[in-house]
JSON list of C-alpha atoms in Angstrom, two decimals:
[
{"chain": "A", "resi": 23, "resn": "MET", "atom": "CA", "xyz": [-75.96, 100.95, 69.68]},
{"chain": "A", "resi": 24, "resn": "THR", "atom": "CA", "xyz": [-75.92, 97.63, 71.77]},
{"chain": "A", "resi": 25, "resn": "ASP", "atom": "CA", "xyz": [-79.32, 96.52, 72.89]},
{"chain": "A", "resi": 26, "resn": "PRO", "atom": "CA", "xyz": [-79.82, 97.13, 76.91]},
{"chain": "A", "resi": 27, "resn": "GLY", "atom": "CA", "xyz": [-80.39, 94.59, 78.84]},
{"chain": "A", "resi": 28, "resn": "SER", "atom": "CA", "xyz": [-81.21, 93.86, 82.79]},
{"chain": "A", "resi": 29, "resn": "GLY", "atom": "CA", "xyz": [-78.12, 94.22, 84.41]},
{"chain": "A", "resi": 30, "resn": "ASP", "atom": "CA", "xyz": [-76.11, 96.80, 82.23]},
{"chain": "A", "resi": 31, "resn": "VAL", "atom": "CA", "xyz": [-74.79, 99.81, 83.49]},
{"chain": "A", "resi": 32, "resn": "TRP", "atom": "CA", "xyz": [-75.27, 102.93, 81.32]},
{"chain": "A", "resi": 33, "resn": "ARG", "atom": "CA", "xyz": [-74.40, 106.64, 81.73]},
{"chain": "A", "resi": 34, "resn": "TYR", "atom": "CA", "xyz": [-78.20, 108.28, 82.21]},
{"chain": "A", "resi": 35, "resn": "PRO", "atom": "CA", "xyz": [-79.27, 111.71, 83.11]},
{"chain": "A", "resi": 36, "resn": "TYR", "atom": "CA", "xyz": [-80.83, 110.33, 85.97]},
{"chain": "A", "resi": 37, "resn": "LEU", "atom": "CA", "xyz": [-83.57, 112.43, 87.71]},
{"chain": "A", "resi": 38, "resn": "TRP", "atom": "CA", "xyz": [-84.25, 111.54, 91.55]},
{"chain": "A", "resi": 39, "resn": "SER", "atom": "CA", "xyz": [-87.85, 111.92, 92.82]},
{"chain": "A", "resi": 40, "resn": "TRP", "atom": "CA", "xyz": [-86.88, 114.74, 95.13]},
{"chain": "A", "resi": 41, "resn": "GLN", "atom": "CA", "xyz": [-85.33, 116.90, 92.27]},
{"chain": "A", "resi": 42, "resn": "ALA", "atom": "CA", "xyz": [-89.00, 115.55, 90.45]},
{"chain": "A", "resi": 43, "resn": "GLU", "atom": "CA", "xyz": [-90.87, 116.91, 93.32]},
{"chain": "A", "resi": 44, "resn": "ARG", "atom": "CA", "xyz": [-89.54, 120.45, 92.99]},
{"chain": "A", "resi": 45, "resn": "GLY", "atom": "CA", "xyz": [-90.45, 120.43, 89.53]},
{"chain": "A", "resi": 46, "resn": "GLU", "atom": "CA", "xyz": [-87.16, 119.62, 87.65]},
{"chain": "A", "resi": 47, "resn": "THR", "atom": "CA", "xyz": [-87.69, 117.83, 84.40]},
{"chain": "A", "resi": 48, "resn": "GLU", "atom": "CA", "xyz": [-83.96, 116.80, 83.72]},
{"chain": "A", "resi": 49, "resn": "GLY", "atom": "CA", "xyz": [-81.37, 115.24, 85.50]},
{"chain": "A", "resi": 50, "resn": "ARG", "atom": "CA", "xyz": [-78.49, 117.20, 86.63]},
{"chain": "A", "resi": 51, "resn": "LYS", "atom": "CA", "xyz": [-75.93, 115.28, 85.26]},
{"chain": "A", "resi": 52, "resn": "PRO", "atom": "CA", "xyz": [-75.10, 111.80, 83.88]},
{"chain": "A", "resi": 53, "resn": "ARG", "atom": "CA", "xyz": [-74.76, 109.17, 86.31]},
{"chain": "A", "resi": 54, "resn": "PRO", "atom": "CA", "xyz": [-74.17, 105.37, 86.50]},
{"chain": "A", "resi": 55, "resn": "VAL", "atom": "CA", "xyz": [-77.58, 103.42, 86.66]},
{"chain": "A", "resi": 56, "resn": "THR", "atom": "CA", "xyz": [-78.25, 99.82, 86.36]},
{"chain": "A", "resi": 57, "resn": "LEU", "atom": "CA", "xyz": [-81.35, 98.39, 84.33]},
{"chain": "A", "resi": 58, "resn": "ALA", "atom": "CA", "xyz": [-83.30, 96.69, 86.30]},
{"chain": "A", "resi": 59, "resn": "ALA", "atom": "CA", "xyz": [-85.80, 95.64, 84.09]},
{"chain": "A", "resi": 60, "resn": "VAL", "atom": "CA", "xyz": [-85.93, 95.66, 80.21]},
{"chain": "A", "resi": 61, "resn": "VAL", "atom": "CA", "xyz": [-89.49, 95.05, 79.05]},
{"chain": "A", "resi": 62, "resn": "PRO", "atom": "CA", "xyz": [-90.47, 94.71, 75.62]},
{"chain": "A", "resi": 63, "resn": "ILE", "atom": "CA", "xyz": [-94.52, 96.26, 75.69]},
{"chain": "A", "resi": 64, "resn": "ARG", "atom": "CA", "xyz": [-95.29, 96.75, 72.06]},
{"chain": "A", "resi": 65, "resn": "SER", "atom": "CA", "xyz": [-93.57, 95.69, 69.04]},
{"chain": "A", "resi": 66, "resn": "THR", "atom": "CA", "xyz": [-91.72, 98.21, 68.53]},
{"chain": "A", "resi": 67, "resn": "LYS", "atom": "CA", "xyz": [-91.24, 99.51, 71.85]},
{"chain": "A", "resi": 68, "resn": "THR", "atom": "CA", "xyz": [-89.10, 98.96, 75.12]},
{"chain": "A", "resi": 69, "resn": "MET", "atom": "CA", "xyz": [-89.36, 99.97, 78.45]},
{"chain": "A", "resi": 70, "resn": "LEU", "atom": "CA", "xyz": [-86.43, 100.78, 80.73]},
{"chain": "A", "resi": 71, "resn": "TYR", "atom": "CA", "xyz": [-86.43, 100.59, 84.59]},
{"chain": "A", "resi": 72, "resn": "LEU", "atom": "CA", "xyz": [-83.19, 102.36, 85.70]},
{"chain": "A", "resi": 73, "resn": "LEU", "atom": "CA", "xyz": [-82.02, 102.45, 89.23]},
{"chain": "A", "resi": 74, "resn": "PRO", "atom": "CA", "xyz": [-78.99, 104.84, 90.38]},
{"chain": "A", "resi": 75, "resn": "ILE", "atom": "CA", "xyz": [-75.71, 104.12, 91.51]},
{"chain": "A", "resi": 76, "resn": "THR", "atom": "CA", "xyz": [-74.25, 105.92, 93.89]},
{"chain": "A", "resi": 77, "resn": "SER", "atom": "CA", "xyz": [-71.25, 106.76, 95.89]},
{"chain": "A", "resi": 78, "resn": "LEU", "atom": "CA", "xyz": [-72.65, 108.66, 98.57]},
{"chain": "A", "resi": 79, "resn": "PRO", "atom": "CA", "xyz": [-73.03, 106.90, 101.67]},
{"chain": "A", "resi": 80, "resn": "PRO", "atom": "CA", "xyz": [-77.13, 106.24, 102.00]},
{"chain": "A", "resi": 81, "resn": "ASP", "atom": "CA", "xyz": [-79.11, 107.45, 104.73]},
{"chain": "A", "resi": 82, "resn": "GLU", "atom": "CA", "xyz": [-80.39, 104.29, 106.91]},
{"chain": "A", "resi": 83, "resn": "ASP", "atom": "CA", "xyz": [-83.97, 104.91, 106.04]},
{"chain": "A", "resi": 84, "resn": "ARG", "atom": "CA", "xyz": [-82.61, 104.28, 102.20]},
{"chain": "A", "resi": 85, "resn": "ASP", "atom": "CA", "xyz": [-83.24, 100.66, 100.51]},
{"chain": "A", "resi": 86, "resn": "THR", "atom": "CA", "xyz": [-79.83, 100.02, 98.69]},
{"chain": "A", "resi": 87, "resn": "LEU", "atom": "CA", "xyz": [-77.09, 97.39, 98.07]},
{"chain": "A", "resi": 88, "resn": "GLU", "atom": "CA", "xyz": [-73.69, 97.81, 97.85]},
{"chain": "A", "resi": 89, "resn": "ILE", "atom": "CA", "xyz": [-72.11, 96.92, 94.90]},
{"chain": "A", "resi": 90, "resn": "PRO", "atom": "CA", "xyz": [-68.81, 94.41, 95.80]},
{"chain": "A", "resi": 91, "resn": "ILE", "atom": "CA", "xyz": [-65.91, 95.73, 94.05]},
{"chain": "A", "resi": 92, "resn": "THR", "atom": "CA", "xyz": [-65.42, 92.58, 91.61]},
{"chain": "A", "resi": 93, "resn": "GLU", "atom": "CA", "xyz": [-68.49, 93.59, 90.46]},
{"chain": "A", "resi": 94, "resn": "ALA", "atom": "CA", "xyz": [-67.28, 97.34, 90.13]},
{"chain": "A", "resi": 95, "resn": "ARG", "atom": "CA", "xyz": [-64.28, 96.23, 88.50]},
{"chain": "A", "resi": 96, "resn": "ARG", "atom": "CA", "xyz": [-66.42, 94.30, 86.32]},
{"chain": "A", "resi": 97, "resn": "VAL", "atom": "CA", "xyz": [-68.64, 97.23, 84.69]},
{"chain": "A", "resi": 98, "resn": "GLY", "atom": "CA", "xyz": [-65.60, 99.35, 84.96]},
{"chain": "A", "resi": 99, "resn": "LEU", "atom": "CA", "xyz": [-66.56, 101.90, 88.10]},
{"chain": "A", "resi": 100, "resn": "ALA", "atom": "CA", "xyz": [-63.76, 101.07, 90.24]},
{"chain": "A", "resi": 101, "resn": "ASP", "atom": "CA", "xyz": [-61.83, 103.35, 91.85]},
{"chain": "A", "resi": 102, "resn": "GLU", "atom": "CA", "xyz": [-61.92, 101.99, 95.20]},
{"chain": "A", "resi": 103, "resn": "ARG", "atom": "CA", "xyz": [-64.69, 103.54, 96.58]},
{"chain": "A", "resi": 104, "resn": "GLN", "atom": "CA", "xyz": [-67.93, 102.34, 98.07]},
{"chain": "A", "resi": 105, "resn": "LEU", "atom": "CA", "xyz": [-70.82, 102.41, 95.22]},
{"chain": "A", "resi": 106, "resn": "TRP", "atom": "CA", "xyz": [-74.47, 101.61, 96.34]},
{"chain": "A", "resi": 107, "resn": "ILE", "atom": "CA", "xyz": [-77.48, 100.78, 93.89]},
{"chain": "A", "resi": 108, "resn": "VAL", "atom": "CA", "xyz": [-80.69, 102.64, 95.03]},
{"chain": "A", "resi": 109, "resn": "LEU", "atom": "CA", "xyz": [-83.40, 100.49, 95.09]},
{"chain": "A", "resi": 110, "resn": "ASP", "atom": "CA", "xyz": [-86.55, 102.22, 96.69]},
{"chain": "A", "resi": 111, "resn": "GLU", "atom": "CA", "xyz": [-86.75, 104.85, 93.68]},
{"chain": "A", "resi": 112, "resn": "HIS", "atom": "CA", "xyz": [-86.35, 104.49, 89.87]},
{"chain": "A", "resi": 113, "resn": "ASN", "atom": "CA", "xyz": [-86.64, 106.16, 86.72]},
{"chain": "A", "resi": 114, "resn": "ARG", "atom": "CA", "xyz": [-88.75, 104.26, 83.96]},
{"chain": "A", "resi": 115, "resn": "ASP", "atom": "CA", "xyz": [-88.37, 105.47, 80.48]},
{"chain": "A", "resi": 116, "resn": "ILE", "atom": "CA", "xyz": [-89.02, 104.35, 77.01]},
{"chain": "A", "resi": 117, "resn": "LEU", "atom": "CA", "xyz": [-85.94, 103.20, 74.62]},
{"chain": "A", "resi": 118, "resn": "GLU", "atom": "CA", "xyz": [-87.15, 104.01, 71.29]},
{"chain": "A", "resi": 119, "resn": "GLN", "atom": "CA", "xyz": [-88.59, 107.58, 72.18]},
{"chain": "A", "resi": 120, "resn": "SER", "atom": "CA", "xyz": [-86.30, 108.68, 74.63]},
{"chain": "A", "resi": 121, "resn": "TYR", "atom": "CA", "xyz": [-84.79, 112.22, 75.03]},
{"chain": "A", "resi": 122, "resn": "HIS", "atom": "CA", "xyz": [-82.54, 110.85, 77.98]},
{"chain": "A", "resi": 123, "resn": "PHE", "atom": "CA", "xyz": [-81.24, 107.72, 77.02]},
{"chain": "A", "resi": 124, "resn": "ASP", "atom": "CA", "xyz": [-77.66, 107.81, 75.55]},
{"chain": "A", "resi": 125, "resn": "PRO", "atom": "CA", "xyz": [-77.17, 105.03, 72.87]},
{"chain": "A", "resi": 126, "resn": "ASP", "atom": "CA", "xyz": [-73.49, 105.10, 73.17]},
{"chain": "A", "resi": 127, "resn": "GLY", "atom": "CA", "xyz": [-73.74, 105.47, 76.75]},
{"chain": "A", "resi": 128, "resn": "ARG", "atom": "CA", "xyz": [-72.98, 101.56, 77.90]},
{"chain": "A", "resi": 129, "resn": "ILE", "atom": "CA", "xyz": [-70.19, 101.00, 80.55]},
{"chain": "A", "resi": 130, "resn": "GLY", "atom": "CA", "xyz": [-70.19, 97.43, 81.69]},
{"chain": "A", "resi": 131, "resn": "THR", "atom": "CA", "xyz": [-72.66, 94.55, 82.43]},
{"chain": "A", "resi": 132, "resn": "PHE", "atom": "CA", "xyz": [-72.55, 93.14, 86.22]},
{"chain": "A", "resi": 133, "resn": "SER", "atom": "CA", "xyz": [-72.40, 88.98, 86.69]},
{"chain": "A", "resi": 134, "resn": "ARG", "atom": "CA", "xyz": [-75.35, 87.04, 86.55]},
{"chain": "A", "resi": 135, "resn": "ALA", "atom": "CA", "xyz": [-75.54, 86.17, 89.75]},
{"chain": "A", "resi": 136, "resn": "PHE", "atom": "CA", "xyz": [-75.51, 89.81, 90.94]},
{"chain": "A", "resi": 137, "resn": "ILE", "atom": "CA", "xyz": [-78.11, 90.44, 88.03]},
{"chain": "A", "resi": 138, "resn": "ALA", "atom": "CA", "xyz": [-80.29, 88.05, 89.99]},
{"chain": "A", "resi": 139, "resn": "GLN", "atom": "CA", "xyz": [-79.66, 89.43, 93.59]},
{"chain": "A", "resi": 140, "resn": "VAL", "atom": "CA", "xyz": [-80.28, 93.28, 91.59]},
{"chain": "A", "resi": 141, "resn": "ALA", "atom": "CA", "xyz": [-83.52, 91.96, 90.47]},
{"chain": "A", "resi": 142, "resn": "ALA", "atom": "CA", "xyz": [-84.91, 90.53, 93.40]},
{"chain": "A", "resi": 143, "resn": "ARG", "atom": "CA", "xyz": [-84.41, 93.35, 95.50]},
{"chain": "A", "resi": 144, "resn": "PHE", "atom": "CA", "xyz": [-85.97, 95.53, 93.03]},
{"chain": "A", "resi": 145, "resn": "HIS", "atom": "CA", "xyz": [-89.14, 93.36, 92.76]},
{"chain": "A", "resi": 146, "resn": "ALA", "atom": "CA", "xyz": [-89.60, 93.59, 96.23]},
{"chain": "A", "resi": 147, "resn": "ALA", "atom": "CA", "xyz": [-89.16, 96.66, 96.68]},
{"chain": "A", "resi": 148, "resn": "TYR", "atom": "CA", "xyz": [-91.28, 97.59, 93.67]},
{"chain": "A", "resi": 149, "resn": "LEU", "atom": "CA", "xyz": [-94.23, 95.57, 95.26]},
{"chain": "A", "resi": 150, "resn": "GLN", "atom": "CA", "xyz": [-93.78, 97.32, 98.59]},
{"chain": "A", "resi": 151, "resn": "ARG", "atom": "CA", "xyz": [-93.98, 100.68, 97.23]},
{"chain": "A", "resi": 152, "resn": "GLY", "atom": "CA", "xyz": [-95.28, 100.31, 93.35]},
{"chain": "A", "resi": 153, "resn": "ALA", "atom": "CA", "xyz": [-94.66, 103.47, 91.45]},
{"chain": "A", "resi": 154, "resn": "ALA", "atom": "CA", "xyz": [-94.30, 105.88, 94.61]},
{"chain": "A", "resi": 155, "resn": "ASN", "atom": "CA", "xyz": [-91.23, 106.57, 94.17]},
{"chain": "A", "resi": 156, "resn": "ARG", "atom": "CA", "xyz": [-91.15, 106.29, 90.27]},
{"chain": "A", "resi": 157, "resn": "VAL", "atom": "CA", "xyz": [-90.09, 109.06, 88.19]},
{"chain": "A", "resi": 158, "resn": "ASP", "atom": "CA", "xyz": [-91.68, 108.59, 84.67]},
{"chain": "A", "resi": 159, "resn": "ARG", "atom": "CA", "xyz": [-89.92, 110.05, 81.67]},
{"chain": "A", "resi": 160, "resn": "THR", "atom": "CA", "xyz": [-91.57, 108.20, 79.13]},
{"chain": "A", "resi": 161, "resn": "GLU", "atom": "CA", "xyz": [-93.76, 110.33, 76.74]},
{"chain": "A", "resi": 162, "resn": "PRO", "atom": "CA", "xyz": [-96.99, 109.27, 76.49]},
{"chain": "A", "resi": 163, "resn": "LEU", "atom": "CA", "xyz": [-97.58, 105.90, 74.11]},
{"chain": "A", "resi": 164, "resn": "SER", "atom": "CA", "xyz": [-99.46, 105.98, 71.47]},
{"chain": "A", "resi": 165, "resn": "GLY", "atom": "CA", "xyz": [-99.83, 103.52, 68.24]}
]
């Protein structure tokens, strides 16, 4: 497995917050997500913060970042349609104990400049909303 890093794009069964609010526990399909942050939390645990990528035009009240076509091509997602990263919600998962993260699901990596833009926008959204729209897909931490 390639070690995941911030700015990577992976296939992941993302669970939207509206689905979690309805009691769903599994994402309906694997979709491209970008890793907003990869944070070691213990010597054997790595927290992943995953942002969904969508081709559906976002509602005006959503906090999104359009992916430039050059970046979409860089990660292997270009098929001439617009794509957005949703910044106002995220999934949180622990790499080493995830039932959802596919170790063979890596698609590509955004450029450093675009990664910096995504990270700054996610950080600002996280400071504003905190865990309000986070879907926690972790098992209880132990050890």
